[in-house]
Amino acid sequence: MNVVNPTPSRRLRVGMAGLGMIFDETYRPVFERLHADGLYHRDFGLVEVELAAVASRTGARAERLRQAPFGPFVNCAGPDAITQMLAHGVDAVCIATPDDRH
């Protein structure tokens, strides 16, 4: 007998630009929760949310965070970090950089 899963799991690959204070206070708790529980809505079921890649100037903080509960992720650093991050096939990007760097 074939069993059909009525709520197939979907995956959303997210990129993160910036890993400073805004990330710590706003995005980190969200990614930790989404890693543990996923995102669920009755209209479309479970969506696995993966922090797939991050972009920052130096990459040093990202290296320390790769072992966090929401890791591992691709660490993109340097002047072309955003281009590198986008090349990893992210579906959405969260911006946590100072306003003048958007």
mmCIF file of N, CA, C and O in Angstrom:
data_model
loop_
_atom_site.group_PDB
_atom_site.id
_atom_site.type_symbol
_atom_site.label_atom_id
_atom_site.label_comp_id
_atom_site.label_asym_id
_atom_site.label_seq_id
_atom_site.Cartn_x
_atom_site.Cartn_y
_atom_site.Cartn_z
ATOM 1 N N MET A 1 0.840 -1.174 0.000
ATOM 2 C CA MET A 1 0.000 0.000 0.000
ATOM 3 C C MET A 1 0.885 1.236 0.000
ATOM 4 O O MET A 1 1.844 1.332 0.750
ATOM 5 N N ASN A 2 0.567 2.192 -0.852
ATOM 6 C CA ASN A 2 1.281 3.461 -0.897
ATOM 7 C C ASN A 2 0.694 4.410 0.130
ATOM 8 O O ASN A 2 -0.514 4.621 0.178
ATOM 9 N N VAL A 3 1.564 4.991 0.937
ATOM 10 C CA VAL A 3 1.124 5.962 1.931
ATOM 11 C C VAL A 3 1.518 7.336 1.435
ATOM 12 O O VAL A 3 2.678 7.575 1.087
ATOM 13 N N VAL A 4 0.571 8.232 1.410
ATOM 14 C CA VAL A 4 0.826 9.594 0.970
ATOM 15 C C VAL A 4 0.931 10.477 2.206
ATOM 16 O O VAL A 4 0.058 10.450 3.066
ATOM 17 N N ASN A 5 2.014 11.243 2.292
ATOM 18 C CA ASN A 5 2.195 12.159 3.406
ATOM 19 C C ASN A 5 1.348 13.401 3.139
ATOM 20 O O ASN A 5 1.611 14.137 2.195
ATOM 21 N N PRO A 6 0.326 13.673 3.967
ATOM 22 C CA PRO A 6 -0.557 14.806 3.694
ATOM 23 C C PRO A 6 0.110 16.155 3.926
ATOM 24 O O PRO A 6 -0.350 17.155 3.406
ATOM 25 N N THR A 7 1.181 16.206 4.702
ATOM 26 C CA THR A 7 1.876 17.472 4.938
ATOM 27 C C THR A 7 3.374 17.273 4.694
ATOM 28 O O THR A 7 4.139 17.068 5.623
ATOM 29 N N PRO A 8 3.766 17.283 3.426
ATOM 30 C CA PRO A 8 5.172 17.044 3.127
ATOM 31 C C PRO A 8 6.058 18.142 3.726
ATOM 32 O O PRO A 8 5.668 19.295 3.805
ATOM 33 N N SER A 9 7.240 17.748 4.144
ATOM 34 C CA SER A 9 8.184 18.701 4.703
ATOM 35 C C SER A 9 8.790 19.527 3.581
ATOM 36 O O SER A 9 9.167 19.002 2.546
ATOM 37 N N ARG A 10 8.881 20.794 3.806
ATOM 38 C CA ARG A 10 9.504 21.707 2.851
ATOM 39 C C ARG A 10 10.698 22.343 3.542
ATOM 40 O O ARG A 10 10.764 22.403 4.753
ATOM 41 N N ARG A 11 11.627 22.862 2.760
ATOM 42 C CA ARG A 11 12.837 23.463 3.326
ATOM 43 C C ARG A 11 12.996 24.880 2.780
ATOM 44 O O ARG A 11 12.871 25.106 1.583
ATOM 45 N N LEU A 12 13.294 25.800 3.676
ATOM 46 C CA LEU A 12 13.587 27.183 3.324
ATOM 47 C C LEU A 12 15.029 27.447 3.732
ATOM 48 O O LEU A 12 15.377 27.364 4.908
ATOM 49 N N ARG A 13 15.868 27.721 2.746
ATOM 50 C CA ARG A 13 17.289 27.995 3.002
ATOM 51 C C ARG A 13 17.474 29.507 3.125
ATOM 52 O O ARG A 13 17.211 30.238 2.184
ATOM 53 N N VAL A 14 17.921 29.938 4.301
ATOM 54 C CA VAL A 14 18.023 31.364 4.599
ATOM 55 C C VAL A 14 19.481 31.785 4.676
ATOM 56 O O VAL A 14 20.320 31.056 5.202
ATOM 57 N N GLY A 15 19.756 32.979 4.160
ATOM 58 C CA GLY A 15 21.060 33.602 4.299
ATOM 59 C C GLY A 15 20.964 34.729 5.322
ATOM 60 O O GLY A 15 19.895 35.297 5.528
ATOM 61 N N MET A 16 22.076 35.038 5.947
ATOM 62 C CA MET A 16 22.118 36.081 6.974
ATOM 63 C C MET A 16 23.246 37.032 6.642
ATOM 64 O O MET A 16 24.393 36.598 6.469
ATOM 65 N N ALA A 17 22.938 38.317 6.517
ATOM 66 C CA ALA A 17 23.956 39.342 6.281
ATOM 67 C C ALA A 17 24.179 40.092 7.584
ATOM 68 O O ALA A 17 23.289 40.791 8.065
ATOM 69 N N GLY A 18 25.340 39.906 8.174
ATOM 70 C CA GLY A 18 25.683 40.562 9.432
ATOM 71 C C GLY A 18 25.441 39.650 10.620
ATOM 72 O O GLY A 18 24.434 38.958 10.690
ATOM 73 N N LEU A 19 26.392 39.646 11.558
ATOM 74 C CA LEU A 19 26.291 38.771 12.726
ATOM 75 C C LEU A 19 26.612 39.515 14.018
ATOM 76 O O LEU A 19 27.135 38.939 14.955
ATOM 77 N N GLY A 20 26.273 40.771 14.095
ATOM 78 C CA GLY A 20 26.568 41.569 15.279
ATOM 79 C C GLY A 20 25.425 41.595 16.275
ATOM 80 O O GLY A 20 24.685 40.619 16.439
ATOM 81 N N MET A 21 25.258 42.720 16.941
ATOM 82 C CA MET A 21 24.268 42.892 17.997
ATOM 83 C C MET A 21 22.839 42.633 17.499
ATOM 84 O O MET A 21 22.049 41.991 18.183
ATOM 85 N N ILE A 22 22.520 43.124 16.323
ATOM 86 C CA ILE A 22 21.167 42.928 15.790
ATOM 87 C C ILE A 22 20.896 41.441 15.602
ATOM 88 O O ILE A 22 19.814 40.952 15.924
ATOM 89 N N PHE A 23 21.873 40.707 15.105
ATOM 90 C CA PHE A 23 21.723 39.264 14.963
ATOM 91 C C PHE A 23 21.489 38.614 16.322
ATOM 92 O O PHE A 23 20.568 37.819 16.490
ATOM 93 N N ASP A 24 22.345 38.949 17.291
ATOM 94 C CA ASP A 24 22.233 38.333 18.621
ATOM 95 C C ASP A 24 20.886 38.584 19.278
ATOM 96 O O ASP A 24 20.302 37.691 19.869
ATOM 97 N N GLU A 25 20.399 39.811 19.176
ATOM 98 C CA GLU A 25 19.174 40.170 19.880
ATOM 99 C C GLU A 25 17.899 39.782 19.142
ATOM 100 O O GLU A 25 16.872 39.558 19.772
ATOM 101 N N THR A 26 17.962 39.705 17.841
ATOM 102 C CA THR A 26 16.743 39.485 17.061
ATOM 103 C C THR A 26 16.723 38.150 16.332
ATOM 104 O O THR A 26 15.799 37.361 16.483
ATOM 105 N N TYR A 27 17.731 37.906 15.527
ATOM 106 C CA TYR A 27 17.696 36.741 14.642
ATOM 107 C C TYR A 27 18.159 35.446 15.298
ATOM 108 O O TYR A 27 17.617 34.384 15.007
ATOM 109 N N ARG A 28 19.164 35.497 16.142
ATOM 110 C CA ARG A 28 19.681 34.266 16.745
ATOM 111 C C ARG A 28 18.587 33.482 17.472
ATOM 112 O O ARG A 28 18.440 32.274 17.248
ATOM 113 N N PRO A 29 17.781 34.142 18.344
ATOM 114 C CA PRO A 29 16.714 33.372 19.014
ATOM 115 C C PRO A 29 15.718 32.766 18.019
ATOM 116 O O PRO A 29 15.217 31.660 18.230
ATOM 117 N N VAL A 30 15.449 33.458 16.947
ATOM 118 C CA VAL A 30 14.523 32.943 15.935
ATOM 119 C C VAL A 30 15.103 31.706 15.256
ATOM 120 O O VAL A 30 14.426 30.693 15.114
ATOM 121 N N PHE A 31 16.373 31.781 14.835
ATOM 122 C CA PHE A 31 16.994 30.630 14.174
ATOM 123 C C PHE A 31 17.135 29.443 15.119
ATOM 124 O O PHE A 31 16.984 28.296 14.700
ATOM 125 N N GLU A 32 17.415 29.695 16.390
ATOM 126 C CA GLU A 32 17.490 28.598 17.356
ATOM 127 C C GLU A 32 16.133 27.908 17.482
ATOM 128 O O GLU A 32 16.042 26.683 17.489
ATOM 129 N N ARG A 33 15.073 28.696 17.564
ATOM 130 C CA ARG A 33 13.719 28.130 17.695
ATOM 131 C C ARG A 33 13.305 27.392 16.420
ATOM 132 O O ARG A 33 12.747 26.294 16.468
ATOM 133 N N LEU A 34 13.574 27.996 15.268
ATOM 134 C CA LEU A 34 13.206 27.357 14.004
ATOM 135 C C LEU A 34 14.001 26.084 13.766
ATOM 136 O O LEU A 34 13.476 25.121 13.201
ATOM 137 N N HIS A 35 15.241 26.059 14.198
ATOM 138 C CA HIS A 35 16.044 24.842 14.067
ATOM 139 C C HIS A 35 15.437 23.717 14.896
ATOM 140 O O HIS A 35 15.377 22.568 14.462
ATOM 141 N N ALA A 36 14.967 24.061 16.082
ATOM 142 C CA ALA A 36 14.394 23.052 16.977
ATOM 143 C C ALA A 36 13.002 22.600 16.543
ATOM 144 O O ALA A 36 12.694 21.408 16.564
ATOM 145 N N ASP A 37 12.162 23.539 16.130
ATOM 146 C CA ASP A 37 10.745 23.241 15.904
ATOM 147 C C ASP A 37 10.280 23.340 14.460
ATOM 148 O O ASP A 37 9.188 22.879 14.139
ATOM 149 N N GLY A 38 11.048 23.974 13.603
ATOM 150 C CA GLY A 38 10.568 24.229 12.251
ATOM 151 C C GLY A 38 9.502 25.318 12.282
ATOM 152 O O GLY A 38 9.229 25.925 13.311
ATOM 153 N N LEU A 39 8.907 25.540 11.158
ATOM 154 C CA LEU A 39 7.842 26.519 11.008
ATOM 155 C C LEU A 39 6.621 25.759 10.513
ATOM 156 O O LEU A 39 6.721 24.979 9.572
ATOM 157 N N TYR A 40 5.505 25.956 11.161
ATOM 158 C CA TYR A 40 4.311 25.208 10.782
ATOM 159 C C TYR A 40 3.141 26.159 10.575
ATOM 160 O O TYR A 40 2.930 27.092 11.345
ATOM 161 N N HIS A 41 2.397 25.905 9.526
ATOM 162 C CA HIS A 41 1.145 26.614 9.288
ATOM 163 C C HIS A 41 0.152 25.599 8.742
ATOM 164 O O HIS A 41 0.506 24.769 7.905
ATOM 165 N N ARG A 42 -1.058 25.655 9.200
ATOM 166 C CA ARG A 42 -2.036 24.642 8.799
ATOM 167 C C ARG A 42 -2.313 24.624 7.304
ATOM 168 O O ARG A 42 -2.738 23.609 6.758
ATOM 169 N N ASP A 43 -2.082 25.737 6.621
ATOM 170 C CA ASP A 43 -2.327 25.777 5.176
ATOM 171 C C ASP A 43 -1.261 25.042 4.360
ATOM 172 O O ASP A 43 -1.545 24.552 3.275
ATOM 173 N N PHE A 44 -0.026 24.992 4.859
ATOM 174 C CA PHE A 44 1.026 24.363 4.066
ATOM 175 C C PHE A 44 1.884 23.379 4.843
ATOM 176 O O PHE A 44 2.822 22.816 4.294
ATOM 177 N N GLY A 45 1.621 23.150 6.095
ATOM 178 C CA GLY A 45 2.340 22.132 6.859
ATOM 179 C C GLY A 45 3.672 22.602 7.401
ATOM 180 O O GLY A 45 3.884 23.789 7.629
ATOM 181 N N LEU A 46 4.557 21.637 7.587
ATOM 182 C CA LEU A 46 5.861 21.902 8.187
ATOM 183 C C LEU A 46 6.845 22.431 7.154
ATOM 184 O O LEU A 46 6.948 21.906 6.050
ATOM 185 N N VAL A 47 7.579 23.466 7.545
ATOM 186 C CA VAL A 47 8.674 23.995 6.736
ATOM 187 C C VAL A 47 9.919 23.965 7.611
ATOM 188 O O VAL A 47 9.945 24.544 8.695
ATOM 189 N N GLU A 48 10.930 23.238 7.157
ATOM 190 C CA GLU A 48 12.218 23.238 7.838
ATOM 191 C C GLU A 48 12.950 24.501 7.416
ATOM 192 O O GLU A 48 13.086 24.776 6.229
ATOM 193 N N VAL A 49 13.392 25.290 8.386
ATOM 194 C CA VAL A 49 14.112 26.534 8.101
ATOM 195 C C VAL A 49 15.576 26.315 8.454
ATOM 196 O O VAL A 49 15.909 26.010 9.594
ATOM 197 N N GLU A 50 16.425 26.473 7.457
ATOM 198 C CA GLU A 50 17.860 26.218 7.614
ATOM 199 C C GLU A 50 18.635 27.518 7.414
ATOM 200 O O GLU A 50 18.467 28.188 6.399
ATOM 201 N N LEU A 51 19.457 27.877 8.390
ATOM 202 C CA LEU A 51 20.408 28.964 8.177
ATOM 203 C C LEU A 51 21.526 28.365 7.336
ATOM 204 O O LEU A 51 22.381 27.637 7.830
ATOM 205 N N ALA A 52 21.493 28.646 6.042
ATOM 206 C CA ALA A 52 22.381 27.967 5.090
ATOM 207 C C ALA A 52 23.722 28.662 4.912
ATOM 208 O O ALA A 52 24.741 28.005 4.730
ATOM 209 N N ALA A 53 23.731 29.989 4.944
ATOM 210 C CA ALA A 53 24.967 30.740 4.704
ATOM 211 C C ALA A 53 24.877 32.099 5.376
ATOM 212 O O ALA A 53 23.791 32.661 5.502
ATOM 213 N N VAL A 54 26.032 32.596 5.789
ATOM 214 C CA VAL A 54 26.094 33.933 6.383
ATOM 215 C C VAL A 54 27.159 34.740 5.667
ATOM 216 O O VAL A 54 28.127 34.187 5.135
ATOM 217 N N ALA A 55 26.978 36.049 5.652
ATOM 218 C CA ALA A 55 27.931 36.959 5.024
ATOM 219 C C ALA A 55 28.331 38.015 6.047
ATOM 220 O O ALA A 55 27.473 38.613 6.699
ATOM 221 N N SER A 56 29.641 38.203 6.180
ATOM 222 C CA SER A 56 30.145 39.235 7.078
ATOM 223 C C SER A 56 31.481 39.743 6.554
ATOM 224 O O SER A 56 32.062 39.157 5.633
ATOM 225 N N ARG A 57 31.956 40.820 7.155
ATOM 226 C CA ARG A 57 33.210 41.408 6.673
ATOM 227 C C ARG A 57 34.411 40.501 6.911
ATOM 228 O O ARG A 57 35.219 40.302 6.025
ATOM 229 N N THR A 58 34.550 39.964 8.126
ATOM 230 C CA THR A 58 35.757 39.194 8.454
ATOM 231 C C THR A 58 35.524 37.691 8.532
ATOM 232 O O THR A 58 36.458 36.919 8.348
ATOM 233 N N GLY A 59 34.331 37.268 8.885
ATOM 234 C CA GLY A 59 34.039 35.849 9.029
ATOM 235 C C GLY A 59 34.454 35.260 10.362
ATOM 236 O O GLY A 59 34.161 34.099 10.648
ATOM 237 N N ALA A 60 35.120 36.047 11.212
ATOM 238 C CA ALA A 60 35.626 35.522 12.486
ATOM 239 C C ALA A 60 34.488 35.112 13.421
ATOM 240 O O ALA A 60 34.523 34.031 14.012
ATOM 241 N N ARG A 61 33.492 35.948 13.573
ATOM 242 C CA ARG A 61 32.373 35.616 14.456
ATOM 243 C C ARG A 61 31.588 34.432 13.910
ATOM 244 O O ARG A 61 31.133 33.568 14.651
ATOM 245 N N ALA A 62 31.439 34.371 12.615
ATOM 246 C CA ALA A 62 30.723 33.250 11.995
ATOM 247 C C ALA A 62 31.411 31.933 12.308
ATOM 248 O O ALA A 62 30.745 30.934 12.580
ATOM 249 N N GLU A 63 32.727 31.923 12.290
ATOM 250 C CA GLU A 63 33.455 30.690 12.610
ATOM 251 C C GLU A 63 33.132 30.226 14.026
ATOM 252 O O GLU A 63 32.971 29.040 14.269
ATOM 253 N N ARG A 64 33.038 31.170 14.953
ATOM 254 C CA ARG A 64 32.712 30.800 16.338
ATOM 255 C C ARG A 64 31.272 30.310 16.455
ATOM 256 O O ARG A 64 30.964 29.481 17.299
ATOM 257 N N LEU A 65 30.383 30.820 15.624
ATOM 258 C CA LEU A 65 28.960 30.461 15.705
ATOM 259 C C LEU A 65 28.613 29.189 14.943
ATOM 260 O O LEU A 65 27.501 28.678 15.085
ATOM 261 N N ARG A 66 29.506 28.655 14.154
ATOM 262 C CA ARG A 66 29.179 27.484 13.331
ATOM 263 C C ARG A 66 28.791 26.273 14.155
ATOM 264 O O ARG A 66 28.130 25.373 13.663
ATOM 265 N N GLN A 67 29.181 26.237 15.411
ATOM 266 C CA GLN A 67 28.813 25.120 16.275
ATOM 267 C C GLN A 67 27.542 25.409 17.074
ATOM 268 O O GLN A 67 27.152 24.617 17.921
ATOM 269 N N ALA A 68 26.918 26.548 16.842
ATOM 270 C CA ALA A 68 25.685 26.906 17.538
ATOM 271 C C ALA A 68 24.580 25.922 17.182
ATOM 272 O O ALA A 68 24.683 25.189 16.186
ATOM 273 N N PRO A 69 23.516 25.885 17.964
ATOM 274 C CA PRO A 69 22.419 24.931 17.712
ATOM 275 C C PRO A 69 21.791 25.031 16.322
ATOM 276 O O PRO A 69 21.171 24.096 15.868
ATOM 277 N N PHE A 70 21.955 26.153 15.642
ATOM 278 C CA PHE A 70 21.347 26.311 14.323
ATOM 279 C C PHE A 70 22.346 26.083 13.193
ATOM 280 O O PHE A 70 22.009 26.241 12.045
ATOM 281 N N GLY A 71 23.571 25.710 13.490
ATOM 282 C CA GLY A 71 24.610 25.496 12.488
ATOM 283 C C GLY A 71 24.590 24.056 12.003
ATOM 284 O O GLY A 71 23.716 23.296 12.373
ATOM 285 N N PRO A 72 25.505 23.650 11.180
ATOM 286 C CA PRO A 72 26.533 24.464 10.554
ATOM 287 C C PRO A 72 25.998 25.203 9.336
ATOM 288 O O PRO A 72 24.956 24.849 8.790
ATOM 289 N N PHE A 73 26.712 26.216 8.932
ATOM 290 C CA PHE A 73 26.329 27.011 7.764
ATOM 291 C C PHE A 73 27.596 27.386 7.016
ATOM 292 O O PHE A 73 28.702 27.242 7.527
ATOM 293 N N VAL A 74 27.439 27.871 5.812
ATOM 294 C CA VAL A 74 28.575 28.317 5.003
ATOM 295 C C VAL A 74 28.950 29.722 5.456
ATOM 296 O O VAL A 74 28.085 30.588 5.579
ATOM 297 N N ASN A 75 30.224 29.936 5.697
ATOM 298 C CA ASN A 75 30.736 31.217 6.151
ATOM 299 C C ASN A 75 31.337 31.965 4.973
ATOM 300 O O ASN A 75 32.348 31.556 4.417
ATOM 301 N N CYS A 76 30.710 33.067 4.588
ATOM 302 C CA CYS A 76 31.180 33.877 3.467
ATOM 303 C C CYS A 76 31.709 35.192 4.030
ATOM 304 O O CYS A 76 31.005 35.882 4.762
ATOM 305 N N ALA A 77 32.948 35.543 3.702
ATOM 306 C CA ALA A 77 33.566 36.739 4.262
ATOM 307 C C ALA A 77 34.266 37.543 3.180
ATOM 308 O O ALA A 77 34.599 37.022 2.118
ATOM 309 N N GLY A 78 34.479 38.813 3.494
ATOM 310 C CA GLY A 78 35.224 39.683 2.598
ATOM 311 C C GLY A 78 34.325 40.599 1.801
ATOM 312 O O GLY A 78 33.109 40.629 1.988
ATOM 313 N N PRO A 79 34.923 41.351 0.886
ATOM 314 C CA PRO A 79 34.156 42.347 0.132
ATOM 315 C C PRO A 79 33.091 41.752 -0.787
ATOM 316 O O PRO A 79 32.127 42.420 -1.126
ATOM 317 N N ASP A 80 33.229 40.493 -1.170
ATOM 318 C CA ASP A 80 32.223 39.854 -2.031
ATOM 319 C C ASP A 80 31.400 38.816 -1.268
ATOM 320 O O ASP A 80 30.845 37.883 -1.853
ATOM 321 N N ALA A 81 31.291 38.983 0.045
ATOM 322 C CA ALA A 81 30.591 38.003 0.890
ATOM 323 C C ALA A 81 29.132 37.810 0.477
ATOM 324 O O ALA A 81 28.636 36.683 0.480
ATOM 325 N N ILE A 82 28.452 38.873 0.126
ATOM 326 C CA ILE A 82 27.040 38.757 -0.276
ATOM 327 C C ILE A 82 26.928 37.926 -1.552
ATOM 328 O O ILE A 82 26.079 37.039 -1.656
ATOM 329 N N THR A 83 27.787 38.179 -2.513
ATOM 330 C CA THR A 83 27.781 37.401 -3.755
ATOM 331 C C THR A 83 28.050 35.931 -3.467
ATOM 332 O O THR A 83 27.384 35.047 -4.024
ATOM 333 N N GLN A 84 29.017 35.652 -2.589
ATOM 334 C CA GLN A 84 29.316 34.272 -2.201
ATOM 335 C C GLN A 84 28.091 33.611 -1.563
ATOM 336 O O GLN A 84 27.745 32.474 -1.890
ATOM 337 N N MET A 85 27.445 34.334 -0.644
ATOM 338 C CA MET A 85 26.288 33.786 0.057
ATOM 339 C C MET A 85 25.162 33.457 -0.926
ATOM 340 O O MET A 85 24.571 32.384 -0.867
ATOM 341 N N LEU A 86 24.881 34.376 -1.827
ATOM 342 C CA LEU A 86 23.805 34.154 -2.802
ATOM 343 C C LEU A 86 24.110 32.971 -3.719
ATOM 344 O O LEU A 86 23.196 32.274 -4.158
ATOM 345 N N ALA A 87 25.378 32.721 -3.974
ATOM 346 C CA ALA A 87 25.772 31.601 -4.828
ATOM 347 C C ALA A 87 25.480 30.248 -4.185
ATOM 348 O O ALA A 87 25.466 29.231 -4.882
ATOM 349 N N HIS A 88 25.211 30.229 -2.895
ATOM 350 C CA HIS A 88 24.909 28.976 -2.204
ATOM 351 C C HIS A 88 23.420 28.639 -2.243
ATOM 352 O O HIS A 88 22.971 27.740 -1.540
ATOM 353 N N GLY A 89 22.656 29.339 -3.054
ATOM 354 C CA GLY A 89 21.268 28.970 -3.298
ATOM 355 C C GLY A 89 20.312 29.247 -2.158
ATOM 356 O O GLY A 89 19.446 28.423 -1.886
ATOM 357 N N VAL A 90 20.464 30.385 -1.509
ATOM 358 C CA VAL A 90 19.521 30.726 -0.445
ATOM 359 C C VAL A 90 18.201 31.189 -1.051
ATOM 360 O O VAL A 90 18.163 31.743 -2.146
ATOM 361 N N ASP A 91 17.112 30.938 -0.322
ATOM 362 C CA ASP A 91 15.780 31.321 -0.776
ATOM 363 C C ASP A 91 15.375 32.703 -0.283
ATOM 364 O O ASP A 91 14.529 33.361 -0.879
ATOM 365 N N ALA A 92 15.955 33.116 0.840
ATOM 366 C CA ALA A 92 15.649 34.406 1.440
ATOM 367 C C ALA A 92 16.885 34.877 2.189
ATOM 368 O O ALA A 92 17.743 34.075 2.555
ATOM 369 N N VAL A 93 16.977 36.193 2.404
ATOM 370 C CA VAL A 93 18.106 36.758 3.141
ATOM 371 C C VAL A 93 17.575 37.693 4.216
ATOM 372 O O VAL A 93 16.707 38.527 3.952
ATOM 373 N N CYS A 94 18.101 37.543 5.428
ATOM 374 C CA CYS A 94 17.817 38.456 6.532
ATOM 375 C C CYS A 94 18.974 39.435 6.629
ATOM 376 O O CYS A 94 20.139 39.041 6.524
ATOM 377 N N ILE A 95 18.668 40.707 6.838
ATOM 378 C CA ILE A 95 19.689 41.741 6.904
ATOM 379 C C ILE A 95 19.813 42.231 8.341
ATOM 380 O O ILE A 95 18.849 42.736 8.912
ATOM 381 N N ALA A 96 20.999 42.084 8.914
ATOM 382 C CA ALA A 96 21.249 42.537 10.282
ATOM 383 C C ALA A 96 22.520 43.379 10.318
ATOM 384 O O ALA A 96 23.368 43.210 11.174
ATOM 385 N N THR A 97 22.625 44.263 9.357
ATOM 386 C CA THR A 97 23.761 45.179 9.319
ATOM 387 C C THR A 97 23.263 46.576 9.678
ATOM 388 O O THR A 97 22.067 46.844 9.589
ATOM 389 N N PRO A 98 24.164 47.466 10.062
ATOM 390 C CA PRO A 98 23.738 48.850 10.326
ATOM 391 C C PRO A 98 23.034 49.440 9.105
ATOM 392 O O PRO A 98 23.339 49.091 7.956
ATOM 393 N N ASP A 99 22.104 50.346 9.358
ATOM 394 C CA ASP A 99 21.292 50.922 8.285
ATOM 395 C C ASP A 99 22.105 51.475 7.129
ATOM 396 O O ASP A 99 21.729 51.320 5.968
ATOM 397 N N ASP A 100 23.224 52.097 7.409
ATOM 398 C CA ASP A 100 24.009 52.708 6.338
ATOM 399 C C ASP A 100 24.739 51.673 5.475
ATOM 400 O O ASP A 100 25.360 52.023 4.481
ATOM 401 N N ARG A 101 24.654 50.385 5.844
ATOM 402 C CA ARG A 101 25.300 49.331 5.055
ATOM 403 C C ARG A 101 24.303 48.438 4.329
ATOM 404 O O ARG A 101 24.684 47.416 3.758
ATOM 405 N N HIS A 102 23.033 48.804 4.365
ATOM 406 C CA HIS A 102 22.038 47.998 3.657
ATOM 407 C C HIS A 102 22.297 48.139 2.192
ATOM 408 O O HIS A 102 21.959 48.011 1.289
#
